[in-house]
Amino acid sequence: MASGDSLLDSLEELDDFSDSDSDYEATTKATKRRKQPVTGLQPPKRPRRKAALRVSSTSSSPSPTPQNPSLQQHSQGTSRQASPRPVTRANEGIGGISAEDIYDAVRSGKSAMVTVVDEWLDSYKRSREVGLLVLINFIVQSCGCKGPQLRRFKASLCEFIRVLVSSCRNSLIFDEYLFPSLLALLTGMSDSQVRAFRHTSTLLAMKLMTGLVEVAVIVSVQLQTTQRQYDTENSKREQDRASGRLEELQATISELRENREEVSSMMNATFRGVFVHRYRDRLPEIRTACIEELGMWLKTDPEDFLNDGCLKYLGWTLHDKQSPVRLQCVRALQGLYQEKEFIGRLELFTSRFKERMLSMALDKDPEVAVEVVNLLLLIQQRTEEGLKEEECGHIYPLVYALNRGLASAAGAFLFNKLKSVIASDNQENDKSENAAFFQILIAFYIQSEFHEHGAYLLDSLWDVARPELRDWETMTTLLLQEAGLMYEEEGALIELMMCAIRQAAQATPPVGRTQGKKILGMKDKKVQEQDRRRVTTHFIPLLPQLLAKYSADAGKVSLLLKAPLYFNLEVYNSAPRLEKYLDLLLSQICGIVEKHTEATVLEACAQLVSTLCSESYTFSSRAHLAFSQLLDSLTECFSTYLSDLLQGTADDDDVYSAATALKRIAALSSAKDPTGWKLFDSCLELLKSRMESRELDKELMVSALKCAAFYLMWAKVNAVNSTPAEGELNRLKKEMRSFCRVCQTCLSLNQAEIRDQAFELLCDLLLLYSRSSARSEPALQALVHLPSDSLRSEMAAFLLDYVFSDTEDAELNVENEEEMKIRLLQRKRNQLSGYCKLVIYGVLELSAATDVFKHYSKYFKDFGDIIKETVSKSKLISPIQSAKTVCLSLQQLFSEMLTEDHSRQDLGEIRDLAKRLAMSFGIDLHRVRKPLVALHMDGVRFAFREPREGEEQHMNVTFLEILSEFSFKLLQPDRTKLAAFVKSECPSAALSWPSVRMYQRSLEGRSSSKARKQEEGGDVVSTHSSPVAKRKRTTAQGSVASTIRGSWLDSSSIHSVLHTPALTSTAQRQSTKVLASKKPSATQSDISSEDEFSLGSQIRKVRPVKRHQLSSSQTGPPLDQQDLNSHLTLLSLIEDEDAEREEPEIEDYESDSEHESTYTLPSTRHTSASILDELFE
């Protein structure tokens, strides 16, 4: 016993040596909790140090014991040593199981826990002091287990505790020695500042508490049963009673009551001594363990725990800033709301915390948000009041969330709501019920203002409403009946029906909701094939009817034309009776082409024509015949007006008719070979005549350009697939040259549609007729066409005037301004991509990329990814030439700066561009040696080149400041070489100029200061004051370098569309347009990726030489301070700034881009942290 007291007395001394890991260090030291005395061994108040020493000093174990680093550190710094005898006695347990044996069994996870516990119980019964010491040593040895084995060890440890309580529940649990002492030890260890002690002891205390709760429930049930037996026996007449039965039952009742009181006492001490303090521990794993077990207690023993005094801890923890804790809290609540008998006791909790639960539907952790939506669905289903309609409005928008799990949970909530509405209308049969379902769903989709794509709504409902959404018969019946739906409802149903067809046929969610490439299993593939077959057999006879009914409506018919793309088209040949439906479909398609001129309809028709004319189908010849007849009629219609158009005698109606016929021909030409109709010469003559007469009809000329381009594309495809004669190749090359001249002329027109179409077609055709396309076919070398110098100049000027320009953006002032800007940006990106492809594939020289590279910084937001990829590809083509092109782009910008007002601001912008381009050289400095040296030598020659007539002497010397941005990438031998090269190129008088000295210092960044002292004599600049040769992060205008909590409070740039409650620190925020610059860490590499510049770079004001100069007012606006601060949130659960500085394990409520989830919805408003502070007082 003496050794046991010595061991227990020494353990708590470890607290004096530990670091501060508890939020409540000051509180616990000021007011130390008192333990209730128990008989026998006193609750261990100082039980830490020697047990750890004994565990670490044991040598009898067959396998090495993992040591707690903190324990090792403390044990080495003290002179107190444990005697070997108590250790041997504690571990051997008088011939019984040792702590090492228990630890090895639990760690392996392979031993039966019942056997391990039984062996220890045998040892404990022989000597309870020694048995307790063995268990204490095992607990201390279990602290601090880390690594891959942690999860398995944790599960085995919890199983050990469960079996221990289960084995002791009828005897030892009431001996007033084992469990009181064990709980006293764990209570003391849970206050330790050693994290490993605190975590393991809290976990074990919570598991013991769970076991005690189960024992308490069993004892209560036994007590109730015995009490009923006593009452029954007592109600009998005295002569009918069994002898001594009442006394026996009364004794049993007394014993059970004592046991119940004993268990309740231990439960109360554990709850108040461990849980109340550790449920808000700094470590989220400890908080999670506490909340998980609290959920078990509430569900297992509702009589004692399911009250407002315990439920408040779940409500408060809903505000925890760590998502695992919030997740466990929500799951605990789900277990409670699943039980109908608990709903009455949860009414006050529901009314108090419903607002918080609704706001958590926008939690930044998608997993938490999913579980919250499931919890709200339980509240909606189980409680009498449910959720009000405005409260349901918090959930409905989530069906459009990008995260599929969250969207599916919201879909289940919506489906339950729709079903309840249908049930209230007393619908009887399935068919009418499905019809009602679609009518309510259509009304929801029309009234919903959150999204415009039905595919995401259908995907959200697919898991719960798959039978209803695949009821094709009900959908087509609603569409084909005369007086069924209104006009808007018909359009919505058609869109939803087409989304359902796509989902059933492809078995894939819409774009953005896939987590990687999902491979369907055999069962899923079988279901997919069945669904596709049902879609095909149902819609083949009905699709011509639907097309006929809605053929005049462009929006609806363009959707219906997509249906055959999801059919199993081979079915058309499976039965003769189905061939007539194919003829009806072809007839409807031809009629729709002749009836419509809208681009969406014609594109849908062309896509379907391309599918039906595929050679893989046996009926393709019938499709070819039908569409050839259509092209014949359209060509004939165009030819009737051609002569009048060429002579200039055509009126407006003739021009319109010719333009519409040519537009339809162009659409069909994208899907079917038009070379047999010989329209190229006619289109070319028409284009020339219209440009000569300056009668620039947009529709007519754009269609003529497309027809001529498609002719050249199909002609090249035919030449590849066959062996044309030499004369045919020469004729085709001549036609290509003629078309390029016409397009070159179109580039200077003031009609944007004609100009843009000409540029895009030029990029495609020049790539198709380039050298790289003819490498695999040497016979087609005659078709190679390279652009002329004048055409290259025109295309470069087009980039400057219409792509790298904000003129059109500034002119936009219409209702759908945002939508128009998006379309304009997309068009510009397509044009820039086409030009960059010409550079990458060798149609244009690498030097042509200077017009692209020099806009890298200014237009990084719009085109940064395209330009970055172009820079990377150019390095693969020719590293040295690519580096020279980078230098040339900077030289051009510098020369443009000199021709205008020379300002340091412009020079700074060019230097920022140089920094960004320098990062593109990567981190392998040996691989980029030659390119970098070539870049520097070109830059030095440019800086000291001889002045031309009329120029100042050495006006380019300042360019060396720009060139110095590339110096940090140089190796030391290259630096020395370049330093000598500078001296040879630079006049002796210029060596002292600031720009020259700055460049020299950048080259000497890694050399000794002694060499520079020898070169510069007395005028020495210390190496510490010279500029560091590495990239510096730039801060965007309007951003903040350091953020203080007080600066967040006035930021309200994110507004919610819905009414959402306060206390939403963990809510998902709406993504902002401008990214805030991140503060670099002290250990950041000098040669990190160039993407880091994208966060903090300003929009540059570089003014290239263009045909139309832009005013300075058209440059991009500065970053908005509110948009920057809107990335930050406000609340923190427990304000303890001193502790946060000591241990930053718990994250703040700030959510940067790494913590953003993949869905974007309206955010909730910010709230002061003072509300939560009051909750814990």
PDB file of N, CA, C and O in Angstrom, residues 1104-1131:
ATOM      1  N   PRO A1104      -0.244  49.852 -74.287  1.00  0.00           N
ATOM      2  CA  PRO A1104       0.414  49.457 -75.534  1.00  0.00           C
ATOM      3  C   PRO A1104       0.023  50.378 -76.680  1.00  0.00           C
ATOM      4  O   PRO A1104      -0.967  51.112 -76.612  1.00  0.00           O
ATOM      5  N   VAL A1105       0.824  50.309 -77.733  1.00  0.00           N
ATOM      6  CA  VAL A1105       0.538  51.100 -78.922  1.00  0.00           C
ATOM      7  C   VAL A1105      -0.562  50.405 -79.702  1.00  0.00           C
ATOM      8  O   VAL A1105      -0.424  49.277 -80.144  1.00  0.00           O
ATOM      9  N   LYS A1106      -1.684  51.056 -79.849  1.00  0.00           N
ATOM     10  CA  LYS A1106      -2.829  50.479 -80.531  1.00  0.00           C
ATOM     11  C   LYS A1106      -3.365  51.475 -81.543  1.00  0.00           C
ATOM     12  O   LYS A1106      -3.013  52.651 -81.571  1.00  0.00           O
ATOM     13  N   ARG A1107      -4.292  50.965 -82.329  1.00  0.00           N
ATOM     14  CA  ARG A1107      -4.935  51.887 -83.255  1.00  0.00           C
ATOM     15  C   ARG A1107      -5.848  52.849 -82.523  1.00  0.00           C
ATOM     16  O   ARG A1107      -6.052  53.972 -82.931  1.00  0.00           O
ATOM     17  N   HIS A1108      -6.431  52.382 -81.418  1.00  0.00           N
ATOM     18  CA  HIS A1108      -7.314  53.245 -80.638  1.00  0.00           C
ATOM     19  C   HIS A1108      -6.791  53.271 -79.217  1.00  0.00           C
ATOM     20  O   HIS A1108      -6.897  52.297 -78.495  1.00  0.00           O
ATOM     21  N   GLN A1109      -6.241  54.416 -78.815  1.00  0.00           N
ATOM     22  CA  GLN A1109      -5.674  54.513 -77.480  1.00  0.00           C
ATOM     23  C   GLN A1109      -6.788  54.643 -76.451  1.00  0.00           C
ATOM     24  O   GLN A1109      -7.823  55.255 -76.699  1.00  0.00           O
ATOM     25  N   LEU A1110      -6.534  54.054 -75.266  1.00  0.00           N
ATOM     26  CA  LEU A1110      -7.502  54.111 -74.195  1.00  0.00           C
ATOM     27  C   LEU A1110      -7.112  55.197 -73.215  1.00  0.00           C
ATOM     28  O   LEU A1110      -5.948  55.452 -72.980  1.00  0.00           O
ATOM     29  N   SER A1111      -8.115  55.810 -72.618  1.00  0.00           N
ATOM     30  CA  SER A1111      -7.852  56.799 -71.580  1.00  0.00           C
ATOM     31  C   SER A1111      -7.513  56.088 -70.293  1.00  0.00           C
ATOM     32  O   SER A1111      -7.862  54.948 -70.066  1.00  0.00           O
ATOM     33  N   SER A1112      -6.832  56.788 -69.427  1.00  0.00           N
ATOM     34  CA  SER A1112      -6.402  56.179 -68.172  1.00  0.00           C
ATOM     35  C   SER A1112      -7.581  55.854 -67.271  1.00  0.00           C
ATOM     36  O   SER A1112      -7.472  55.058 -66.360  1.00  0.00           O
ATOM     37  N   SER A1113      -8.713  56.469 -67.512  1.00  0.00           N
ATOM     38  CA  SER A1113      -9.881  56.199 -66.674  1.00  0.00           C
ATOM     39  C   SER A1113     -10.482  54.847 -66.918  1.00  0.00           C
ATOM     40  O   SER A1113     -11.317  54.377 -66.161  1.00  0.00           O
ATOM     41  N   GLN A1114     -10.026  54.179 -68.010  1.00  0.00           N
ATOM     42  CA  GLN A1114     -10.620  52.887 -68.329  1.00  0.00           C
ATOM     43  C   GLN A1114      -9.860  51.739 -67.713  1.00  0.00           C
ATOM     44  O   GLN A1114     -10.143  50.595 -67.994  1.00  0.00           O
ATOM     45  N   THR A1115      -8.879  52.010 -66.929  1.00  0.00           N
ATOM     46  CA  THR A1115      -8.162  50.921 -66.276  1.00  0.00           C
ATOM     47  C   THR A1115      -9.030  50.367 -65.155  1.00  0.00           C
ATOM     48  O   THR A1115      -9.994  50.975 -64.724  1.00  0.00           O
ATOM     49  N   GLY A1116      -8.642  49.172 -64.679  1.00  0.00           N
ATOM     50  CA  GLY A1116      -9.460  48.474 -63.688  1.00  0.00           C
ATOM     51  C   GLY A1116      -9.548  49.241 -62.394  1.00  0.00           C
ATOM     52  O   GLY A1116      -8.628  49.935 -61.971  1.00  0.00           O
ATOM     53  N   PRO A1117     -10.659  49.156 -61.676  1.00  0.00           N
ATOM     54  CA  PRO A1117     -10.845  49.855 -60.399  1.00  0.00           C
ATOM     55  C   PRO A1117     -10.036  49.206 -59.308  1.00  0.00           C
ATOM     56  O   PRO A1117      -9.680  48.048 -59.385  1.00  0.00           O
ATOM     57  N   PRO A1118      -9.740  49.959 -58.259  1.00  0.00           N
ATOM     58  CA  PRO A1118      -8.994  49.366 -57.137  1.00  0.00           C
ATOM     59  C   PRO A1118      -9.856  48.350 -56.412  1.00  0.00           C
ATOM     60  O   PRO A1118     -11.081  48.369 -56.486  1.00  0.00           O
ATOM     61  N   LEU A1119      -9.169  47.484 -55.683  1.00  0.00           N
ATOM     62  CA  LEU A1119      -9.887  46.472 -54.925  1.00  0.00           C
ATOM     63  C   LEU A1119     -10.708  47.141 -53.834  1.00  0.00           C
ATOM     64  O   LEU A1119     -10.285  48.088 -53.202  1.00  0.00           O
ATOM     65  N   ASP A1120     -11.875  46.610 -53.601  1.00  0.00           N
ATOM     66  CA  ASP A1120     -12.782  47.167 -52.609  1.00  0.00           C
ATOM     67  C   ASP A1120     -12.445  46.644 -51.219  1.00  0.00           C
ATOM     68  O   ASP A1120     -12.308  45.446 -51.027  1.00  0.00           O
ATOM     69  N   GLN A1121     -12.338  47.577 -50.258  1.00  0.00           N
ATOM     70  CA  GLN A1121     -11.995  47.163 -48.908  1.00  0.00           C
ATOM     71  C   GLN A1121     -13.054  46.257 -48.320  1.00  0.00           C
ATOM     72  O   GLN A1121     -12.766  45.302 -47.623  1.00  0.00           O
ATOM     73  N   GLN A1122     -14.322  46.533 -48.629  1.00  0.00           N
ATOM     74  CA  GLN A1122     -15.375  45.705 -48.067  1.00  0.00           C
ATOM     75  C   GLN A1122     -15.322  44.304 -48.625  1.00  0.00           C
ATOM     76  O   GLN A1122     -15.555  43.328 -47.924  1.00  0.00           O
ATOM     77  N   ASP A1123     -15.023  44.184 -49.918  1.00  0.00           N
ATOM     78  CA  ASP A1123     -14.938  42.848 -50.511  1.00  0.00           C
ATOM     79  C   ASP A1123     -13.827  42.045 -49.879  1.00  0.00           C
ATOM     80  O   ASP A1123     -13.934  40.835 -49.707  1.00  0.00           O
ATOM     81  N   LEU A1124     -12.721  42.736 -49.528  1.00  0.00           N
ATOM     82  CA  LEU A1124     -11.629  42.027 -48.863  1.00  0.00           C
ATOM     83  C   LEU A1124     -12.067  41.554 -47.493  1.00  0.00           C
ATOM     84  O   LEU A1124     -11.890  40.399 -47.127  1.00  0.00           O
ATOM     85  N   ASN A1125     -12.673  42.442 -46.725  1.00  0.00           N
ATOM     86  CA  ASN A1125     -13.043  42.080 -45.366  1.00  0.00           C
ATOM     87  C   ASN A1125     -14.200  41.101 -45.311  1.00  0.00           C
ATOM     88  O   ASN A1125     -14.440  40.475 -44.290  1.00  0.00           O
ATOM     89  N   SER A1126     -14.945  40.992 -46.414  1.00  0.00           N
ATOM     90  CA  SER A1126     -16.061  40.062 -46.396  1.00  0.00           C
ATOM     91  C   SER A1126     -15.617  38.628 -46.353  1.00  0.00           C
ATOM     92  O   SER A1126     -16.413  37.743 -46.126  1.00  0.00           O
ATOM     93  N   HIS A1127     -14.317  38.368 -46.556  1.00  0.00           N
ATOM     94  CA  HIS A1127     -13.814  37.001 -46.430  1.00  0.00           C
ATOM     95  C   HIS A1127     -13.664  36.598 -44.969  1.00  0.00           C
ATOM     96  O   HIS A1127     -13.375  35.453 -44.668  1.00  0.00           O
ATOM     97  N   LEU A1128     -13.806  37.528 -44.051  1.00  0.00           N
ATOM     98  CA  LEU A1128     -13.529  37.252 -42.654  1.00  0.00           C
ATOM     99  C   LEU A1128     -14.829  37.168 -41.876  1.00  0.00           C
ATOM    100  O   LEU A1128     -15.782  37.879 -42.157  1.00  0.00           O
ATOM    101  N   THR A1129     -14.899  36.295 -40.913  1.00  0.00           N
ATOM    102  CA  THR A1129     -16.064  36.210 -40.052  1.00  0.00           C
ATOM    103  C   THR A1129     -15.691  36.592 -38.642  1.00  0.00           C
ATOM    104  O   THR A1129     -14.525  36.839 -38.347  1.00  0.00           O
ATOM    105  N   LEU A1130     -16.696  36.660 -37.781  1.00  0.00           N
ATOM    106  CA  LEU A1130     -16.494  37.406 -36.558  1.00  0.00           C
ATOM    107  C   LEU A1130     -16.375  36.587 -35.284  1.00  0.00           C
ATOM    108  O   LEU A1130     -15.598  36.913 -34.400  1.00  0.00           O
ATOM    109  N   LEU A1131     -17.152  35.542 -35.152  1.00  0.00           N
ATOM    110  CA  LEU A1131     -17.302  34.956 -33.836  1.00  0.00           C
ATOM    111  C   LEU A1131     -16.139  34.083 -33.442  1.00  0.00           C
ATOM    112  O   LEU A1131     -15.493  33.484 -34.268  1.00  0.00           O
TER     113      LEU A1131
END
